[in-house]
Coordinates of C-alpha atoms in Angstrom, one line a residue:
M1 CA -14.3 12.0 22.2
I2 CA -12.7 11.7 18.7
Y3 CA -9.1 10.6 18.7
V4 CA -7.2 11.7 15.6
F5 CA -3.9 10.1 14.7
L6 CA -2.4 12.8 12.5
N7 CA 0.6 12.6 10.4
G8 CA 1.7 16.2 9.5
L9 CA 4.4 15.0 7.2
S10 CA 1.9 13.3 4.7
N11 CA 1.2 14.9 1.4
N12 CA 4.7 16.3 1.0
G13 CA 4.4 18.1 4.5
K14 CA 1.0 19.5 4.1
G15 CA -0.7 16.9 6.2
A16 CA -0.8 19.3 9.1
E17 CA -3.5 21.3 7.3
A18 CA -5.8 18.4 8.0
K19 CA -6.0 19.5 11.6
E20 CA -7.8 22.8 10.8
Q21 CA -10.0 20.9 8.3
L22 CA -11.0 18.3 10.8
E23 CA -11.7 21.0 13.5
K24 CA -14.2 22.6 11.1
L25 CA -15.6 19.3 10.1
Y26 CA -16.2 18.2 13.8
E27 CA -17.1 21.7 15.0
G28 CA -18.6 21.6 18.5
Q29 CA -17.2 18.1 19.3
E30 CA -14.3 17.2 21.4
L31 CA -11.1 16.2 19.5
K32 CA -7.8 15.0 20.6
F33 CA -5.0 15.1 18.2
L34 CA -2.1 12.6 18.4
D35 CA 1.1 13.1 16.5
V36 CA 1.9 9.7 14.9
K37 CA 5.6 10.6 14.9
E38 CA 5.5 10.6 18.7
I39 CA 3.6 7.3 19.1
K40 CA 5.5 4.1 19.3
N41 CA 2.3 2.0 19.0
A42 CA -1.3 3.2 18.5
A43 CA -2.5 0.1 20.3
D44 CA -1.3 1.4 23.6
I45 CA -3.7 4.4 23.3
C46 CA -6.6 2.4 21.6
K47 CA -6.5 0.0 24.6
T48 CA -7.4 2.8 27.1
I49 CA -10.2 4.5 25.1
S50 CA -14.0 3.9 25.4
S51 CA -15.7 1.8 22.7
D52 CA -18.0 4.8 22.2
D53 CA -15.1 7.0 21.2
K54 CA -14.4 7.5 17.5
I55 CA -10.9 7.2 15.8
V56 CA -9.7 9.1 12.7
I57 CA -6.5 8.3 11.0
S58 CA -5.2 11.3 9.0
G59 CA -2.5 10.8 6.6
G60 CA -1.6 8.7 3.5
D61 CA -1.3 5.0 2.8
G62 CA 1.8 4.6 4.9
T63 CA 0.0 6.2 8.0
L64 CA -3.0 3.9 7.5
S65 CA -0.8 0.9 7.1
R66 CA 1.1 1.6 10.3
F67 CA -2.0 2.1 12.2
A68 CA -3.6 -1.1 10.9
N69 CA -0.5 -3.0 12.0
D70 CA -0.7 -1.6 15.4
I71 CA -4.3 -2.2 16.1
Y72 CA -5.3 -5.1 13.9
E73 CA -5.2 -7.8 16.6
L74 CA -7.2 -5.6 19.1
H75 CA -10.4 -6.1 17.1
L76 CA -11.6 -2.7 18.1
K77 CA -15.4 -1.9 18.2
N78 CA -14.9 1.8 17.8
E79 CA -16.0 3.5 14.7
I80 CA -12.8 4.1 12.6
Y81 CA -12.3 6.6 9.8
F82 CA -9.5 7.5 7.4
Y83 CA -9.1 11.1 6.6
T84 CA -7.2 11.1 3.3
C85 CA -4.3 13.6 2.9
G86 CA -1.5 11.6 1.3
T87 CA 0.1 11.7 -2.1
G88 CA -0.3 8.2 -3.5
N89 CA -3.8 7.5 -2.3
D90 CA -3.8 4.0 -3.7
F91 CA -6.2 2.9 -0.9
V92 CA -8.7 5.7 -1.7
N93 CA -8.6 4.8 -5.4
D94 CA -9.5 1.3 -4.6
V95 CA -12.4 1.7 -2.2
R96 CA -14.2 4.6 -4.0
D97 CA -16.7 2.1 -5.3
K98 CA -17.0 0.1 -2.2
C99 CA -18.2 2.5 0.4
E100 CA -19.7 6.0 0.8
I101 CA -17.1 8.7 1.3
K102 CA -18.3 11.9 3.0
N103 CA -16.2 15.0 3.7
N104 CA -13.1 13.0 2.7
L105 CA -13.7 10.5 5.5
I106 CA -13.7 6.7 4.7
P107 CA -15.4 4.4 7.1
M108 CA -12.7 1.7 7.8
N109 CA -14.2 -0.9 10.0
E110 CA -15.0 -3.2 7.1
F111 CA -11.6 -2.9 5.4
L112 CA -9.7 -3.7 8.7
K113 CA -11.7 -6.9 9.5
S114 CA -9.3 -9.1 7.7
L115 CA -5.8 -8.3 6.2
P116 CA -3.1 -10.5 4.5
E117 CA 0.2 -10.9 6.1
V118 CA 3.7 -10.6 4.6
T119 CA 7.0 -11.8 5.9
V120 CA 10.2 -9.9 5.0
N121 CA 13.6 -10.6 6.5
G122 CA 12.0 -12.8 9.1
K123 CA 9.6 -10.0 10.3
K124 CA 5.8 -10.2 9.7
H125 CA 3.6 -7.3 8.7
Y126 CA -0.1 -6.9 7.8
F127 CA -0.6 -4.9 4.6
V128 CA -3.5 -2.8 3.4
N129 CA -2.8 -2.3 -0.3
G130 CA 0.0 -4.4 -1.6
I131 CA 3.7 -5.5 -1.9
G132 CA 5.7 -3.9 -4.6
Y133 CA 8.8 -5.8 -5.6
G134 CA 11.1 -5.0 -8.6
I135 CA 10.9 -1.6 -10.3
D136 CA 8.2 -0.5 -7.9
G137 CA 10.5 -1.1 -5.0
Y138 CA 13.2 0.8 -6.8
C139 CA 10.9 3.8 -7.3
C140 CA 10.1 4.0 -3.7
E141 CA 13.8 3.6 -2.7
E142 CA 14.7 6.4 -5.2
G143 CA 11.8 8.6 -4.1
D144 CA 13.0 8.2 -0.5
R145 CA 16.5 9.4 -1.6
L146 CA 15.2 12.4 -3.5
R147 CA 12.8 13.4 -0.6
E148 CA 15.9 13.6 1.7
I149 CA 17.6 16.2 -0.6
S150 CA 14.6 18.1 -1.9
D151 CA 11.3 19.3 -1.0
K152 CA 9.8 19.0 -4.5
P153 CA 6.9 16.6 -5.2
I154 CA 8.1 13.1 -6.1
N155 CA 7.4 12.0 -9.7
Y156 CA 7.2 8.3 -9.4
A157 CA 6.2 7.8 -13.1
G158 CA 9.3 9.7 -14.1
I159 CA 11.5 7.6 -11.8
A160 CA 10.1 4.4 -13.3
I161 CA 10.9 5.5 -16.8
K162 CA 14.4 6.4 -15.9
G163 CA 14.6 3.0 -14.2
M164 CA 13.5 1.2 -17.3
L165 CA 16.0 3.0 -19.4
G166 CA 18.8 1.5 -17.4
K167 CA 19.0 2.5 -13.8
F168 CA 16.9 -0.5 -12.7
K169 CA 18.4 -3.8 -13.5
P170 CA 15.8 -6.7 -13.7
C171 CA 16.9 -10.1 -12.6
G172 CA 15.7 -13.7 -12.6
G173 CA 13.5 -15.2 -9.9
T174 CA 11.0 -17.8 -8.8
V175 CA 7.4 -17.2 -7.9
T176 CA 5.3 -19.8 -6.0
V177 CA 1.6 -19.5 -5.6
D178 CA -0.2 -22.1 -3.5
G179 CA 2.7 -24.5 -3.9
V180 CA 3.1 -24.2 -7.7
S181 CA 6.5 -22.6 -8.6
T182 CA 7.3 -20.8 -11.9
R183 CA 10.9 -19.7 -12.9
Y184 CA 11.4 -16.4 -14.8
K185 CA 14.6 -15.2 -16.5
K186 CA 13.9 -11.5 -16.2
I187 CA 11.4 -9.9 -13.8
W188 CA 10.5 -6.2 -13.9
L189 CA 7.6 -6.4 -11.4
A190 CA 6.4 -8.9 -9.0
P191 CA 3.8 -7.4 -6.6
T192 CA 1.3 -9.2 -4.5
M193 CA -1.9 -7.3 -4.0
N194 CA -4.8 -6.9 -1.5
G195 CA -6.1 -4.0 -3.5
R196 CA -6.1 -3.0 -7.2
Y197 CA -3.8 0.1 -7.1
I198 CA -0.1 0.6 -6.5
G199 CA 2.4 3.3 -7.1
G200 CA 0.2 6.2 -6.9
G201 CA -2.6 5.2 -9.3
M202 CA -1.3 2.2 -11.3
K203 CA -4.1 -0.3 -11.7
I204 CA -1.9 -3.1 -11.4
T205 CA -4.3 -6.0 -10.5
P206 CA -7.6 -4.8 -11.9
D207 CA -9.6 -7.9 -10.9
Q208 CA -8.5 -8.1 -7.2
D209 CA -11.2 -7.4 -4.6
R210 CA -10.0 -6.7 -1.1
L211 CA -13.3 -7.8 0.4
N212 CA -13.4 -11.1 -1.3
A213 CA -14.8 -13.8 1.0
D214 CA -12.2 -16.4 -0.1
H215 CA -9.3 -14.3 1.2
L216 CA -7.4 -14.5 -2.1
V217 CA -4.6 -12.1 -3.0
T218 CA -3.4 -11.5 -6.5
N219 CA 0.2 -11.9 -7.7
L220 CA 1.3 -10.3 -11.0
V221 CA 4.6 -10.9 -12.7
F222 CA 5.8 -8.5 -15.5
H223 CA 8.5 -10.7 -17.0
D224 CA 10.9 -11.5 -19.9
S225 CA 10.5 -8.3 -22.1
G226 CA 13.0 -6.1 -23.5
M227 CA 13.4 -2.4 -22.7
L228 CA 11.4 -1.2 -25.7
K229 CA 8.4 -3.4 -25.1
T230 CA 8.5 -2.7 -21.4
L231 CA 8.5 1.0 -22.1
M232 CA 5.5 0.6 -24.5
V233 CA 3.4 -1.6 -22.1
F234 CA 4.2 0.2 -18.8
P235 CA 1.9 3.3 -19.3
S236 CA -1.1 0.9 -19.9
I237 CA -0.8 -0.1 -16.2
F238 CA -2.5 3.1 -15.2
K239 CA -5.7 1.9 -16.8
G240 CA -5.3 -1.7 -16.1
E241 CA -4.9 -2.6 -19.8
H242 CA -1.5 -4.2 -19.4
V243 CA -3.2 -7.5 -18.5
S244 CA -4.0 -8.0 -22.2
H245 CA -0.2 -8.7 -22.8
K246 CA -0.3 -12.3 -21.7
D247 CA 3.2 -13.1 -23.2
I248 CA 4.8 -10.8 -20.5
I249 CA 2.1 -10.4 -17.9
E250 CA 1.2 -13.4 -15.7
I251 CA -1.5 -13.1 -13.0
K252 CA -2.4 -15.7 -10.4
T253 CA -4.6 -15.7 -7.3
G254 CA -3.9 -17.6 -4.0
H255 CA -3.7 -17.8 -0.3
E256 CA 0.1 -18.3 -0.2
V257 CA 2.7 -16.5 -2.3
K258 CA 6.4 -16.5 -2.2
V259 CA 8.6 -14.4 -4.5
E260 CA 12.3 -15.0 -4.6
F261 CA 14.8 -12.8 -6.7
D262 CA 18.3 -13.9 -7.7
K263 CA 19.8 -10.8 -6.2
P264 CA 18.8 -8.3 -3.6
C265 CA 16.2 -5.6 -4.6
A266 CA 14.2 -2.9 -2.8
L267 CA 10.7 -3.9 -1.8
Q268 CA 7.8 -1.7 -0.6
I269 CA 4.9 -2.6 1.7
D270 CA 2.1 0.0 1.4
G271 CA 4.7 2.5 0.5
E272 CA 7.4 1.8 3.1
T273 CA 10.7 0.9 1.6
Y274 CA 12.8 -2.1 2.5
K275 CA 16.3 -2.3 0.9
G276 CA 18.3 -5.4 -0.1
V277 CA 15.4 -8.0 0.0
T278 CA 15.9 -11.2 -1.7
S279 CA 12.4 -12.7 -1.0
Y280 CA 9.0 -12.2 0.5
S281 CA 6.2 -14.5 1.6
V282 CA 2.4 -13.6 1.8
S283 CA -0.2 -15.6 3.6
Y284 CA -4.0 -14.9 3.7
Q285 CA -6.2 -17.4 5.3

């Protein structure tokens, strides 16, 4: 049996097309489709299936993150695959050179063995890709708002540019990595990453390796630059070339990261938005 956890709302509502595609791909095999919108916790189902059964997660980064949080502590022996049909696809971009992808299916077991943990508002989450704080969180918040009033595709790059032109107000904050704290007067971005990509294709931490044996995450701070310079440097993030601007880009790796802002700001975890957050803490042991 192949259990398919399907998010029909992924890819701007086109995720349901994956059902037909998977039926063709697994023609002659028994499939059971499960609507993720109707499932409170995937662990409840995964506990009942045979270890010989296969699992397919069909959706985007958010669907993958939710599934990972549900089943992470079960240490499943089943073969698990991710069938990509999202819009951002930061996970896919990050693992193209780390595994063999056939028929749009990514083998997931290696990537789910170990995940970092983030605490936000007293609640703990595992994360697959990364934590976005600052203008990235703002973009997700604004994208969610636009999605509620329109069915048009969300242009996150356009939202970011408008934000830098005045809609997003950077603030001061403190970043602590493995016990060493640094104070910044103005923070535009302060993500902590398990992978390299964020925001639908931005190569924010080009040297981060999600399979690193030391269990290190990478924190980046885009800080203390004016509007003009920020606008000039920002596009270079898509190729990972922003890291050369060491006067405004600071990168550190570690096992424990805490980011504290002077005022509430939106934050995203693997694409899921959390509003009015003043701090987050990451631990990876």
